[in-house]
Coordinates of C-alpha atoms in Angstrom, one line a residue:
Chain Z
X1 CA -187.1 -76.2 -41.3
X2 CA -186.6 -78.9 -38.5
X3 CA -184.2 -78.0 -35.9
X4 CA -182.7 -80.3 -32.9
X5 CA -181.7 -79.0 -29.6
X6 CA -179.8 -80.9 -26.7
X7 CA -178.8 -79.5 -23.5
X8 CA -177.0 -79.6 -21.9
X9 CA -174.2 -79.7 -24.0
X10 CA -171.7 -81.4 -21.6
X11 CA -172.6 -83.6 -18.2
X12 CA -170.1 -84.6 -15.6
X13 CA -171.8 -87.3 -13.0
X14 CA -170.3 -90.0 -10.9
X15 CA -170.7 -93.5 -11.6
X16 CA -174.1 -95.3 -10.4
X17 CA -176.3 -92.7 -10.9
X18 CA -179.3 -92.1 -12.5
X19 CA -179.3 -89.5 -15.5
X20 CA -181.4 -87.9 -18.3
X21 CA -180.7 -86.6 -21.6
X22 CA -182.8 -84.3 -23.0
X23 CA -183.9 -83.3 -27.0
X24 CA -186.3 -81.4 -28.2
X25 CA -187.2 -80.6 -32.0
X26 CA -189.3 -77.9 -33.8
X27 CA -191.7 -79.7 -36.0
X28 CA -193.4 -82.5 -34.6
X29 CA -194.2 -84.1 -38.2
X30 CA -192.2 -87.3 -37.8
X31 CA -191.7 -90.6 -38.7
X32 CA -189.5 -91.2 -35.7
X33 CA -186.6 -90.2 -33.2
X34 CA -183.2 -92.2 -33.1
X35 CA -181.0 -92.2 -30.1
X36 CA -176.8 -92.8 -31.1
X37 CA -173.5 -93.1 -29.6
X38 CA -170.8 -91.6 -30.3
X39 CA -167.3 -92.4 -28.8
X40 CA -164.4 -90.1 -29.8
X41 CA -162.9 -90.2 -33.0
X42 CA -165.6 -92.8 -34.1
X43 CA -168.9 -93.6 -36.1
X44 CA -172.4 -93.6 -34.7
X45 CA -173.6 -96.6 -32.7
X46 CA -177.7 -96.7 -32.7
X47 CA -179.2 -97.3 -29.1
X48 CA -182.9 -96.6 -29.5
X49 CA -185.5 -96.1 -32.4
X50 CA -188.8 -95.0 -31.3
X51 CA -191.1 -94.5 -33.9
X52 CA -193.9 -91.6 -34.0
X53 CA -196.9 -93.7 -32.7
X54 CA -194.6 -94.6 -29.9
X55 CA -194.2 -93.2 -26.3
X56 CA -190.9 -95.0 -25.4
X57 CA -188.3 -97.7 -26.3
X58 CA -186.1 -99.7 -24.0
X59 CA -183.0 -101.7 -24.1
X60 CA -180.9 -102.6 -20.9
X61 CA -180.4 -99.7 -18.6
X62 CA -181.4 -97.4 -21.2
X63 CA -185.2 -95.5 -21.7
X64 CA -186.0 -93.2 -24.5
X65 CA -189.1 -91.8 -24.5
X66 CA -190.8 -89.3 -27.2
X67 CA -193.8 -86.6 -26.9
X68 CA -194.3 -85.6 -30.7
X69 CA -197.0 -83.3 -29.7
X70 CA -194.3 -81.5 -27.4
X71 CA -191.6 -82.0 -29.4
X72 CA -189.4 -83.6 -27.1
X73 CA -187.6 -86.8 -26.2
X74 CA -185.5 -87.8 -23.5
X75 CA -182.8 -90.4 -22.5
X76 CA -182.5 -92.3 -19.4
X77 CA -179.5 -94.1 -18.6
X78 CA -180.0 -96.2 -15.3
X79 CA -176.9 -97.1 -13.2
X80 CA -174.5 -94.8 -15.5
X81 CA -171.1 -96.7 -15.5
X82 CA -167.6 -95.0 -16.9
X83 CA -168.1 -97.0 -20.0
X84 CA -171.3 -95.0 -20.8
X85 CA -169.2 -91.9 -20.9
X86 CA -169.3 -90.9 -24.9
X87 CA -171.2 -88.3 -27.2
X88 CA -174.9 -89.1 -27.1
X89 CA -176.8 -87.7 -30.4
X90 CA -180.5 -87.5 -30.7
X91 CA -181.8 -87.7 -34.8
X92 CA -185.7 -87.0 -35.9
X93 CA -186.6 -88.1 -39.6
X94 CA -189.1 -85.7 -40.5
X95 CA -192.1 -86.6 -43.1
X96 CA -190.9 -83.0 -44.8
X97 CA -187.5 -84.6 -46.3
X98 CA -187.6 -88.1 -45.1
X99 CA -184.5 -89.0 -46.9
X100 CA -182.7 -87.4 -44.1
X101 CA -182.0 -87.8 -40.0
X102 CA -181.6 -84.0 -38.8
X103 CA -179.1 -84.6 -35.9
X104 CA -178.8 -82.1 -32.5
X105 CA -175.1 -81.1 -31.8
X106 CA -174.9 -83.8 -29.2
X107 CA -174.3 -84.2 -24.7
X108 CA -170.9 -84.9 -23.8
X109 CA -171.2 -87.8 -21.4
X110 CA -168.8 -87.9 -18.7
X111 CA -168.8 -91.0 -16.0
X112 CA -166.6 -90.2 -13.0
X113 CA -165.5 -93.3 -11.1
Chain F
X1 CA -172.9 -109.8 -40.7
X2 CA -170.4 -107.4 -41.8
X3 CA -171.2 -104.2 -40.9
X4 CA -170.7 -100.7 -43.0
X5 CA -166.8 -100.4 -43.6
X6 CA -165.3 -97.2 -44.7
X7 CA -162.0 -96.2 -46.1
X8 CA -159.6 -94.8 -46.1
X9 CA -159.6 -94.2 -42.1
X10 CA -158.0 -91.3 -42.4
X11 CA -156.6 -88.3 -45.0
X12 CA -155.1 -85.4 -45.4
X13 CA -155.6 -83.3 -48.8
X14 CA -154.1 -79.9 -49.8
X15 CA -156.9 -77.1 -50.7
X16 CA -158.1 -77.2 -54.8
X17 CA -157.6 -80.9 -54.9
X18 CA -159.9 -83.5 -55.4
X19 CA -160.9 -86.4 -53.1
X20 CA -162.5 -90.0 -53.3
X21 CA -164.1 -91.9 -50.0
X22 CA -165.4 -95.4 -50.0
X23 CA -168.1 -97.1 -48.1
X24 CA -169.5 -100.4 -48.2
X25 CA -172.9 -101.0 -47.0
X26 CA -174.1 -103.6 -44.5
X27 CA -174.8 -106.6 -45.8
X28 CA -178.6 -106.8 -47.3
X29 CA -178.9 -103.0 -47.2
X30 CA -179.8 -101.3 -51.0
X31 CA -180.1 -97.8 -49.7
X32 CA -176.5 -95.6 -48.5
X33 CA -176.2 -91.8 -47.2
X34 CA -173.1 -89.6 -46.4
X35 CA -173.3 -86.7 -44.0
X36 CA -170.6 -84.3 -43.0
X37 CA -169.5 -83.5 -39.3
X38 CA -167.4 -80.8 -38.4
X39 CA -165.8 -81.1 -34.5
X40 CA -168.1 -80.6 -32.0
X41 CA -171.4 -80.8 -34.2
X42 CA -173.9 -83.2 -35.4
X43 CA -173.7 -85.0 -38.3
X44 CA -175.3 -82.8 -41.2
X45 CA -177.2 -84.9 -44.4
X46 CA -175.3 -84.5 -47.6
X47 CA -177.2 -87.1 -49.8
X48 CA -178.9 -90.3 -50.4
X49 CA -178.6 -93.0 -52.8
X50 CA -181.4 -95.8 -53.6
X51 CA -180.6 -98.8 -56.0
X52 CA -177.7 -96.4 -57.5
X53 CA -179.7 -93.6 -57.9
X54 CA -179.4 -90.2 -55.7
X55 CA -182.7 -89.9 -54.3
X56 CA -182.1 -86.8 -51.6
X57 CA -180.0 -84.1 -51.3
X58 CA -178.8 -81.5 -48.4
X59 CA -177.7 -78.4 -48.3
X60 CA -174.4 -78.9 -50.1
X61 CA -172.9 -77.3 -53.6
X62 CA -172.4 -79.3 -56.5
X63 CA -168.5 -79.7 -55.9
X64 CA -169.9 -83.1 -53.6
X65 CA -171.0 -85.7 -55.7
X66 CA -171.5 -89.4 -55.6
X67 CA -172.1 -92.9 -56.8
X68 CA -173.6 -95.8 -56.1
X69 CA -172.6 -99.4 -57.9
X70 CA -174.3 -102.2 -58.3
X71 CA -173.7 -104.1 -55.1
X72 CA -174.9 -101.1 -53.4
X73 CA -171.7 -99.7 -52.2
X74 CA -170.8 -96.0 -52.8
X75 CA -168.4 -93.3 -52.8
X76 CA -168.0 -89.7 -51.9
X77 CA -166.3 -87.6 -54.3
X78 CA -165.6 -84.0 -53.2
X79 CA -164.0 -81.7 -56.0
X80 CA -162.0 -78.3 -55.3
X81 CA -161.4 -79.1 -51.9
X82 CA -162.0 -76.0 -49.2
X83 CA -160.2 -75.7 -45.6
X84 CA -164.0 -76.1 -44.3
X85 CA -164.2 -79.9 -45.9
X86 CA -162.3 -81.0 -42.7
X87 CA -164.4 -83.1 -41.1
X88 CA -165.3 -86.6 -40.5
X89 CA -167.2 -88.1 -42.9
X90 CA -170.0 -90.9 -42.3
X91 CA -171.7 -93.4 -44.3
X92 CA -174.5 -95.5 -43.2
X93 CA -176.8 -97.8 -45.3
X94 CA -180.4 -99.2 -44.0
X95 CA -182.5 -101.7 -45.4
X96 CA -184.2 -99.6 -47.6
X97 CA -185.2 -96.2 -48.4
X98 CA -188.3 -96.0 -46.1
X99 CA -188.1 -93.7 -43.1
X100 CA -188.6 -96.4 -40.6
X101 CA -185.5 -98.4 -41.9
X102 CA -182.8 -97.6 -38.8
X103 CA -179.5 -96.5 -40.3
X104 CA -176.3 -98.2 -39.5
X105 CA -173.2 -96.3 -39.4
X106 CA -169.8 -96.7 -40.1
X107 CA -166.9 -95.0 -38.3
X108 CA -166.3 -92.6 -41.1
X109 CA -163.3 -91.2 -42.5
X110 CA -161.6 -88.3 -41.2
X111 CA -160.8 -85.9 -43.6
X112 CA -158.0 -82.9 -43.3
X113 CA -157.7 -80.3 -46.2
X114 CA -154.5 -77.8 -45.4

């Protein structure tokens, strides 16, 4: 059975610096890794899709990168800004169920000006 | 584009009734899923549906079922409603059913049973 893992579970950094999310999963027999947003209250915003032949994925100041072998992924936010500050959620779709995204229970984000 | 629109936005129900959310999927997309999260916890699967046919389901007891019509929206229907159905409820629809299809979510519906 697939299980996801985040830590930490909340982060606290002020604004301009340079942070990295971390996930890690139990089976590494994927078809790929999704990084979301969450802001409170709301649905899930997709950042990043890296699929399993992929090492990493990049849009703006964000980096995801994935070690299938390892079972882990991480994500970099460059230049974090108060408006980053959300719930970040990492997803694997397994080959074993592929119907599904088995979601970790999330980092709580927090930008200090 | 319209993207996936769920209602209503929010609702509270008393325990042992019964309860109906919408979604509609993005435009172009054939394929929806629900999943169920509680506060504080990621979302957890509850099924899928495919050209109006339920084509995966999680760990969740028959009371939760669903449909899916011909213009490929869908709704949840939970039945005998428990204290622990409080949570938000998400919809997202992808392209298709292949794994590589990214989902796109909606902003869900939160749920309250008293």
């Amino acid at each position: 059975k697939q299980e996801v893992t985040q830590i930490p579970a909340a982060l606290s950094v002020p604004e301009g610096e340079n942070l990295v999310l971390n996930c890690s999963f139990t089976d590494s027999a994927i078809y790929n890794l999704q990084w979301f947003r969450q802001d409170p209250g709301k649905g899930l915003t997709s950042l990043l899709l890296i699929q399993s032949s992929q090492r990493e994925q990049t849009s703006g100041r964000l980096n995801a990168s994935l070690d299938k072998s390892s079972g882990r992924s991480t994500l970099y936010i460059a230049a974090s800004q108060p408006g980053d500050s959300a719930t970040y959620l990492c997803a694997v779709r397994g080959i074993q169920g592929a119907q599904k995204l088995v979601f970790g229970q999330g980092t709580r984000l927090t930008i200090n000006p | 584009e319209t993207g996936v629109t769920q209602s209503p936005t929010h609702l509270i129900k008393t325990r042992g009734q019964q309860v109906t959310l919408r979604c509609s999927s993005q435009s172009g997309h054939n394929t929806v899923s629900w999943y169920q999260q509680a506060l504080g916890q990621g979302p957890q699967f509850i099924f899928q549906y495919y050209r109006e046919e339920e084509n995966g389901r999680g760990n969740f007891p028959p009371r939760f079922s669903g449909l899916q019509f011909p213009n490929y929206s869908s709704e949840l229907n939970v039945n005998a409603l428990e204290l622990d159905d409080s949570a938000l409820y998400l919809c997202a629809s992808s392209l298709s059913d292949s794994p590589n299809s990214p989902l796109h979510f909606g902003n869900g519906t939160r749920l309250t049973v008293t």
